[in-house]
């Protein structure tokens, strides 16, 4: 795995966690 892949997954995970939290709020 490359740093780009890890960062891409991290961003996607962050978005998945952030979007629902915003909607719930």
GROMACS .gro file of N, CA and C in nm:
model
   75
    1UNK      N    1   0.085  -0.121   0.000
    1UNK     CA    2   0.000   0.000   0.000
    1UNK      C    3   0.088   0.125   0.000
    2UNK      N    4   0.047   0.224  -0.076
    2UNK     CA    5   0.123   0.348  -0.082
    2UNK      C    6   0.063   0.452   0.010
    3UNK      N    7   0.138   0.559   0.033
    3UNK     CA    8   0.087   0.665   0.122
    3UNK      C    9  -0.039   0.726   0.062
    4UNK      N   10  -0.044   0.735  -0.071
    4UNK     CA   11  -0.162   0.793  -0.136
    4UNK      C   12  -0.285   0.709  -0.107
    5UNK      N   13  -0.267   0.576  -0.113
    5UNK     CA   14  -0.381   0.487  -0.087
    5UNK      C   15  -0.426   0.500   0.058
    6UNK      N   16  -0.329   0.505   0.149
    6UNK     CA   17  -0.362   0.516   0.291
    6UNK      C   18  -0.432   0.647   0.320
    7UNK      N   19  -0.383   0.755   0.263
    7UNK     CA   20  -0.445   0.887   0.286
    7UNK      C   21  -0.584   0.890   0.223
    8UNK      N   22  -0.598   0.829   0.106
    8UNK     CA   23  -0.728   0.827   0.038
    8UNK      C   24  -0.828   0.752   0.124
    9UNK      N   25  -0.787   0.638   0.180
    9UNK     CA   26  -0.876   0.561   0.266
    9UNK      C   27  -0.908   0.640   0.392
   10UNK      N   28  -0.809   0.709   0.445
   10UNK     CA   29  -0.828   0.788   0.566
   10UNK      C   30  -0.929   0.899   0.541
   11UNK      N   31  -0.917   0.965   0.426
   11UNK     CA   32  -1.010   1.074   0.393
   11UNK      C   33  -1.151   1.017   0.376
   12UNK      N   34  -1.162   0.905   0.307
   12UNK     CA   35  -1.294   0.844   0.285
   12UNK      C   36  -1.357   0.806   0.419
   13UNK      N   37  -1.276   0.744   0.506
   13UNK     CA   38  -1.327   0.704   0.638
   13UNK      C   39  -1.369   0.827   0.716
   14UNK      N   40  -1.290   0.933   0.708
   14UNK     CA   41  -1.321   1.056   0.781
   14UNK      C   42  -1.452   1.114   0.730
   15UNK      N   43  -1.472   1.111   0.597
   15UNK     CA   44  -1.595   1.163   0.539
   15UNK      C   45  -1.714   1.079   0.583
   16UNK      N   46  -1.698   0.947   0.581
   16UNK     CA   47  -1.807   0.857   0.621
   16UNK      C   48  -1.845   0.882   0.766
   17UNK      N   49  -1.746   0.911   0.850
   17UNK     CA   50  -1.774   0.936   0.991
   17UNK      C   51  -1.828   1.077   1.012
   18UNK      N   52  -1.779   1.172   0.933
   18UNK     CA   53  -1.816   1.312   0.952
   18UNK      C   54  -1.956   1.341   0.899
   19UNK      N   55  -1.988   1.291   0.781
   19UNK     CA   56  -2.117   1.322   0.718
   19UNK      C   57  -2.235   1.276   0.805
   20UNK      N   58  -2.238   1.150   0.851
   20UNK     CA   59  -2.349   1.105   0.936
   20UNK      C   60  -2.358   1.186   1.064
   21UNK      N   61  -2.244   1.222   1.121
   21UNK     CA   62  -2.244   1.297   1.247
   21UNK      C   63  -2.307   1.434   1.224
   22UNK      N   64  -2.278   1.495   1.112
   22UNK     CA   65  -2.336   1.627   1.081
   22UNK      C   66  -2.486   1.612   1.060
   23UNK      N   67  -2.527   1.508   0.989
   23UNK     CA   68  -2.669   1.487   0.962
   23UNK      C   69  -2.744   1.460   1.092
   24UNK      N   70  -2.682   1.382   1.181
   24UNK     CA   71  -2.746   1.350   1.308
   24UNK      C   72  -2.761   1.475   1.394
   25UNK      N   73  -2.662   1.563   1.387
   25UNK     CA   74  -2.669   1.685   1.468
   25UNK      C   75  -2.779   1.774   1.412
   0.00000   0.00000   0.00000
